[in-house]
Short mmCIF file of C-alpha atoms and ligand atoms in Angstrom, two decimals:
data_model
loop_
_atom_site.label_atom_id
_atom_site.label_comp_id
_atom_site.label_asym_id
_atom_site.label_seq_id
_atom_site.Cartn_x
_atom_site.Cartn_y
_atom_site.Cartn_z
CA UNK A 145 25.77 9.29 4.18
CA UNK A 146 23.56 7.86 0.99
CA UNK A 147 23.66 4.09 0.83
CA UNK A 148 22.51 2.45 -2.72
CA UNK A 149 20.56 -0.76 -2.49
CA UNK A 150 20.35 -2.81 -5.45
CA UNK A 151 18.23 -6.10 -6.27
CA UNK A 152 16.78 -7.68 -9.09
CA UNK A 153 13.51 -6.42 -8.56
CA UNK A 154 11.49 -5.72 -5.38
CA UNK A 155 13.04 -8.39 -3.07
CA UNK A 156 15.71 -5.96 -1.69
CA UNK A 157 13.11 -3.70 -0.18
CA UNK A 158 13.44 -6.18 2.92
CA UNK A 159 17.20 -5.23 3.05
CA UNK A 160 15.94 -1.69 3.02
CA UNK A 161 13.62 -2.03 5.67
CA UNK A 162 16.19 -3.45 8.18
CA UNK A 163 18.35 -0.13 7.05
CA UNK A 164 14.83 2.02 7.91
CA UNK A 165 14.10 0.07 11.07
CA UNK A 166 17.87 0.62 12.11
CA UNK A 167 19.23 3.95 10.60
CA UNK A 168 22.88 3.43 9.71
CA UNK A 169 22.60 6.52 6.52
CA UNK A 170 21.01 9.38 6.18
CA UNK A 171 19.32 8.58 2.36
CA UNK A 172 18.75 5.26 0.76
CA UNK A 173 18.48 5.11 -2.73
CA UNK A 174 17.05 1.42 -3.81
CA UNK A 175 17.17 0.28 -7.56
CA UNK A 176 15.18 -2.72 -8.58
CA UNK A 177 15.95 -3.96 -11.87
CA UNK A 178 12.60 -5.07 -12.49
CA UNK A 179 12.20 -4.98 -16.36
CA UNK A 180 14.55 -8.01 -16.19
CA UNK A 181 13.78 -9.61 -12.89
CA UNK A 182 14.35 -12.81 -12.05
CA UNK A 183 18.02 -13.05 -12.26
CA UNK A 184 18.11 -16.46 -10.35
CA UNK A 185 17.78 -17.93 -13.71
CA UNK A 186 19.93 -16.45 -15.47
CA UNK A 187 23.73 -17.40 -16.18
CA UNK A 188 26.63 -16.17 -14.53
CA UNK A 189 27.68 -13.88 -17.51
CA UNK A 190 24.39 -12.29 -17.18
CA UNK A 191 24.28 -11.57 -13.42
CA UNK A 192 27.66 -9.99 -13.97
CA UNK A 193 26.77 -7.79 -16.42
CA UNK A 194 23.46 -6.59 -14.89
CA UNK A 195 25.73 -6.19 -11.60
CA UNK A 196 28.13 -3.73 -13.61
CA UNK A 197 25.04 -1.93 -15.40
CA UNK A 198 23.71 -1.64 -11.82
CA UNK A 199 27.07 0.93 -10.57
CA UNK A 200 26.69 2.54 -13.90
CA UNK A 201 22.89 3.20 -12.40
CA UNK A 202 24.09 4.36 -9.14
CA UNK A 203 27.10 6.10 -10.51
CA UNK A 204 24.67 9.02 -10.89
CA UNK A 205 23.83 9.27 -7.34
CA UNK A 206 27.37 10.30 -5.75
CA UNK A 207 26.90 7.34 -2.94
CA UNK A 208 28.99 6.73 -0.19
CA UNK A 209 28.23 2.94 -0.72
CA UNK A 210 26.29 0.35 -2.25
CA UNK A 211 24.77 -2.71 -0.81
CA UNK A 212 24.00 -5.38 -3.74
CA UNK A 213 20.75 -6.86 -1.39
CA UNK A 214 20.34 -9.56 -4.55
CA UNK A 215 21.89 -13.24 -3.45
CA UNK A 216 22.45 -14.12 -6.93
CA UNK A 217 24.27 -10.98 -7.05
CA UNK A 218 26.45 -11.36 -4.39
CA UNK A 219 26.97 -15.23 -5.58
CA UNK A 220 28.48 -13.90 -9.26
CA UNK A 221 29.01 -9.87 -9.68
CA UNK A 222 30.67 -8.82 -6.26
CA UNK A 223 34.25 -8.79 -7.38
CA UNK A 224 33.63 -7.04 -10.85
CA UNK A 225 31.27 -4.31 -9.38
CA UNK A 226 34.12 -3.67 -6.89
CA UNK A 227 36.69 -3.32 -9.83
CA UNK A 228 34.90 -0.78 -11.44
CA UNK A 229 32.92 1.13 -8.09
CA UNK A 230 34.24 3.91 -6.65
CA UNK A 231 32.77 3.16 -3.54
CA UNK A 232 32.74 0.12 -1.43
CA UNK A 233 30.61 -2.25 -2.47
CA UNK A 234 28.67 -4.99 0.32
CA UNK A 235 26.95 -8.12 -0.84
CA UNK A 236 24.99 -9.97 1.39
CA UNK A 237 26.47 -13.72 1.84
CA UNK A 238 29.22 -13.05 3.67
CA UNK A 239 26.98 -11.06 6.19
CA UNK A 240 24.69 -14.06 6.00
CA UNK A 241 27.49 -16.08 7.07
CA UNK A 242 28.90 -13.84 9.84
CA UNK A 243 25.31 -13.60 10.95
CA UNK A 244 25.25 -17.53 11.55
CA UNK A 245 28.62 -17.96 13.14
CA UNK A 246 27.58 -15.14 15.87
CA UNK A 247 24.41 -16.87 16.63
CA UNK A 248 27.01 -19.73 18.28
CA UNK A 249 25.42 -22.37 16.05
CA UNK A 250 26.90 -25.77 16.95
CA UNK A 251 29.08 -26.95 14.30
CA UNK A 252 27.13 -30.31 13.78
CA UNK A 253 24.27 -28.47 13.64
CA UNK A 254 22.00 -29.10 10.13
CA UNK A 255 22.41 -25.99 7.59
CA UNK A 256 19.66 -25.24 5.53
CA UNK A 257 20.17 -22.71 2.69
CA UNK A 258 17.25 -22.14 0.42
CA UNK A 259 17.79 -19.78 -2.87
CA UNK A 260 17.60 -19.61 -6.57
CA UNK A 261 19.03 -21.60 -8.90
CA UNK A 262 21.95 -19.62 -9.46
CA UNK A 263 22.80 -18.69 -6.28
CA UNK A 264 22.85 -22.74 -4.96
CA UNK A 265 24.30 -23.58 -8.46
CA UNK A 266 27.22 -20.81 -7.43
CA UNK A 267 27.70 -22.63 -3.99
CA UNK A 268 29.16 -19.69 -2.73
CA UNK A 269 26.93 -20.70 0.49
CA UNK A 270 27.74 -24.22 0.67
CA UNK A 271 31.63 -23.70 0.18
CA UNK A 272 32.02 -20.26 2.87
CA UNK A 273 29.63 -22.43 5.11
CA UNK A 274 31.97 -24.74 4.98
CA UNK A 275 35.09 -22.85 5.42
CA UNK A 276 33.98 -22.06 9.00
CA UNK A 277 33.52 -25.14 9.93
CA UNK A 278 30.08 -26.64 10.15
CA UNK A 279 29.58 -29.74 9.21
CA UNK A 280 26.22 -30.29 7.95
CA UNK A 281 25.10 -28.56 5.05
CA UNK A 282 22.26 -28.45 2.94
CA UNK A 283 21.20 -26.38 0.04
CA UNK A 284 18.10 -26.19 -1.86
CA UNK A 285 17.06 -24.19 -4.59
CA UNK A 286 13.19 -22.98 -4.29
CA UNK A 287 12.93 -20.47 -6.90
CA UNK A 288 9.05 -20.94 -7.28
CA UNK A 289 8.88 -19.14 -4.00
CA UNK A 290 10.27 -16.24 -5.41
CA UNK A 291 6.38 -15.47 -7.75
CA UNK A 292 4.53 -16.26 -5.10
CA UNK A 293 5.60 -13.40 -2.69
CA UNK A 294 5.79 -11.05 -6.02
CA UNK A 295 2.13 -11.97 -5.98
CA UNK A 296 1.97 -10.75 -2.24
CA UNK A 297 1.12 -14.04 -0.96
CA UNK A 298 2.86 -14.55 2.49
CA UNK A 299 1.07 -17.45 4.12
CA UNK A 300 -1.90 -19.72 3.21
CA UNK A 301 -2.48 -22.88 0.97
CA UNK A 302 -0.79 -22.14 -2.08
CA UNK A 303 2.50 -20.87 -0.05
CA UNK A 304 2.10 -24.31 2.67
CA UNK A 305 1.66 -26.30 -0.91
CA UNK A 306 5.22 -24.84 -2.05
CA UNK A 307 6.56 -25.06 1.15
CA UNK A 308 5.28 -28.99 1.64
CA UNK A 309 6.66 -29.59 -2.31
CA UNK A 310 10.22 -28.77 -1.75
CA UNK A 311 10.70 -29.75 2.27
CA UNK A 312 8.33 -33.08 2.76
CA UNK A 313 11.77 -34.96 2.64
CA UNK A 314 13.90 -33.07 4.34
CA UNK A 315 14.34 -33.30 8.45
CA UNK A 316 13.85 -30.42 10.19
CA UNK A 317 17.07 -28.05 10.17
CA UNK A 318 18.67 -26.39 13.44
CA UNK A 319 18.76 -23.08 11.12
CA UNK A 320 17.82 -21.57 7.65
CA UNK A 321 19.81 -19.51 5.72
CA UNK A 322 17.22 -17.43 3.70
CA UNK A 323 19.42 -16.77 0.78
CA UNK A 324 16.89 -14.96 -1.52
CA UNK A 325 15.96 -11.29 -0.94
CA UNK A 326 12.47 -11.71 -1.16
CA UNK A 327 12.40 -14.82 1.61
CA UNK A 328 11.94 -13.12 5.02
CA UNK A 329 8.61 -11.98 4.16
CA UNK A 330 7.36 -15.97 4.53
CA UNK A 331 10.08 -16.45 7.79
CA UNK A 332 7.00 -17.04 9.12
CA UNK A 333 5.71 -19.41 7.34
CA UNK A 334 8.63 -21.26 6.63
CA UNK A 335 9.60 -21.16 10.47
CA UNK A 336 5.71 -22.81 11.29
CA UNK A 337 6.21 -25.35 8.44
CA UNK A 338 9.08 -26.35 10.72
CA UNK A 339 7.79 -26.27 14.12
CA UNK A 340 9.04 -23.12 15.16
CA UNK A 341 12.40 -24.92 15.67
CA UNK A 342 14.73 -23.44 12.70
CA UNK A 343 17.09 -20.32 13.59
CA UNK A 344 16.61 -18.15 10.39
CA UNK A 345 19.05 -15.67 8.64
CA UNK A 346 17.81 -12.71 7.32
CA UNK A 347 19.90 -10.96 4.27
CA UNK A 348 18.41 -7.60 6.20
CA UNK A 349 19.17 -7.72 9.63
CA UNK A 350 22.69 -9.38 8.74
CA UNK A 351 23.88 -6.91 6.56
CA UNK A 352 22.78 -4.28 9.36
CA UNK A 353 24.50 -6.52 11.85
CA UNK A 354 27.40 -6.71 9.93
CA UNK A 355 28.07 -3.19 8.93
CA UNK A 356 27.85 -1.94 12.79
CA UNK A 357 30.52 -4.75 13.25
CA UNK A 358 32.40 -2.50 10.58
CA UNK A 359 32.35 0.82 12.71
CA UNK A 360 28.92 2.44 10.99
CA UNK A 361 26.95 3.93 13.69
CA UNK A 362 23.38 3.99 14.58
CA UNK A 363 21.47 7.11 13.73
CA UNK A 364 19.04 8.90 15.23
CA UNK A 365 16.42 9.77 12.44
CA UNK A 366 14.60 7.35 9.80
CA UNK A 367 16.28 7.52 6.54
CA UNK A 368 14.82 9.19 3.49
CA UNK A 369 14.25 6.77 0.88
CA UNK A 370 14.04 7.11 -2.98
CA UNK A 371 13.06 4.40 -4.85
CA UNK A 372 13.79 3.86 -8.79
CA UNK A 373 13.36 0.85 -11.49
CA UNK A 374 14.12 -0.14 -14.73
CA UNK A 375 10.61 -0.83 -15.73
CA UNK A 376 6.90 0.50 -14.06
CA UNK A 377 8.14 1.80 -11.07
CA UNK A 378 5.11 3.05 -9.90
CA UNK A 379 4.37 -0.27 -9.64
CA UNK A 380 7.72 -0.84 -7.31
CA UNK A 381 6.78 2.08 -5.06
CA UNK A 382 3.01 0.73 -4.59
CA UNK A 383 4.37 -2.60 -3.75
CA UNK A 384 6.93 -0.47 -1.28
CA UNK A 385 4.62 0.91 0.47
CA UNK A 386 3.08 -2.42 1.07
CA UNK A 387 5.86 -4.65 1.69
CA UNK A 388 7.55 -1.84 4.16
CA UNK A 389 4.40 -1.76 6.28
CA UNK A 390 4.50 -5.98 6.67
N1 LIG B 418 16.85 -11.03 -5.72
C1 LIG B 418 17.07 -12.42 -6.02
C2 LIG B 418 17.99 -13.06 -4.97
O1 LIG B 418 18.10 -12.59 -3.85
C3 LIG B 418 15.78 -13.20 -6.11
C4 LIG B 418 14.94 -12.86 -7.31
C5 LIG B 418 15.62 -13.13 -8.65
O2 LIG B 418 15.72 -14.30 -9.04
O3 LIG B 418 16.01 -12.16 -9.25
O4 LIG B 418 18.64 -14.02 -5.27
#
């Protein structure tokens, strides 16, 4: 089976690396719109219309299905890209969300989701969240992290600054909702910042998660992987290279 994976840029290679780490298809084909990347700041007519451009994109691959690894995405295009796809179509919220119920998270527990501006502004989190039950939500956007891991910076000063600037008020959460593609490569760091205490949700290893849950089955051989972009993508595949060995 060949599985699309689509992001605004090179964020979505972390959803691709859960689908290399855990073969579920036999080719991945990952698209990063990067000529117009960030979409997190974008309005919702926008997102929607990159999202449709995006199947026209992978409409010349004959895949099997395509998994929209973008948040902001998954916030605003989901149902329109399914309207016109003639494949299914997976974003990655609802896997987030699935992800967090099956980790038995208490109810009362605090909920921290940090994403762009869109995606908080879309409260697609905040209201699904909700709809299962828990309690205590929080949601923060921290769209300046988003440049600094584009830069490749995944711990040290100028990432604790960031991290200090947007949680210094905020108590420490029970778990983390990282609702921004490019997030899990500072888990880390935003996981120290806390203590070590915070459960965290990664878009990756949901969506894999998820789409066992589904009936996909494990395979036994490493995908093969071709990447493409809407602007420099030898840039894309050096920073692939990179990223996929973190
Ligand atoms: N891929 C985006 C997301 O997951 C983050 C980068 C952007 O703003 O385009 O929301």
């Amino acid at each position: 089976m060949r599985v699309g994976v689509f992001d605004s840029g090179a964020g979505g290679l972390t959803v691709a690396k859960s689908l290399l780490q855990t073969p579920l298809f036999d080719e991945i084909i990952y698209y990063g719109d990067t000529a117009r990347v960030p979409y997190g700041i974008k309005d919702s007519n926008t997102i929607i219309r990159y999202g449709l451009e995006a199947i026209e994109f992978f409409n010349n691959f004959d895949i099997d299905l395509l998994i929209t690894a973008c948040n902001t995405v998954s916030a605003y295009a989901l149902n329109d890209m399914r309207e016109v796809a003639s494949y299914p179509v997976y974003g990655v919220i609802e896997p987030g969300i699935w992800a967090l119920e099956k980790k038995g998270i208490n109810k009362d527990a605090n909920i921290l989701i940090i994403a762009t501006r869109a995606t908080i502004n879309s409260k697609r989190y905040q209201i699904e969240i909700a709809k299962k039950g828990f309690k205590n939500i929080m949601a923060l956007q921290t769209g300046m992290l988003v440049p600094i891991v584009e830069e490749g910076i995944f711990e040290g000063k100028v990432l604790e600054a960031m991290l200090e600037y947007y949680f210094k008020d905020i108590a420490t959460p029970d778990a983390i909702i990282l609702g921004c593609t490019h997030f899990p490569l500072i888990a880390k760091s935003i996981k120290n910042f806390f203590h070590n205490k915070p459960i965290l949700i990664h878009s990756g290893e949901a969506i894999v998660e998820y789409l066992l849950s589904l009936g996909y089955k494990k395979l036994p051989k490493t995908p093969s992987m071709q990447i493409y972009a809407s602007d420099n993508v030898k840039n894309l595949r050096t920073i692939a290279k990179k990223w996929l060995s973190q």
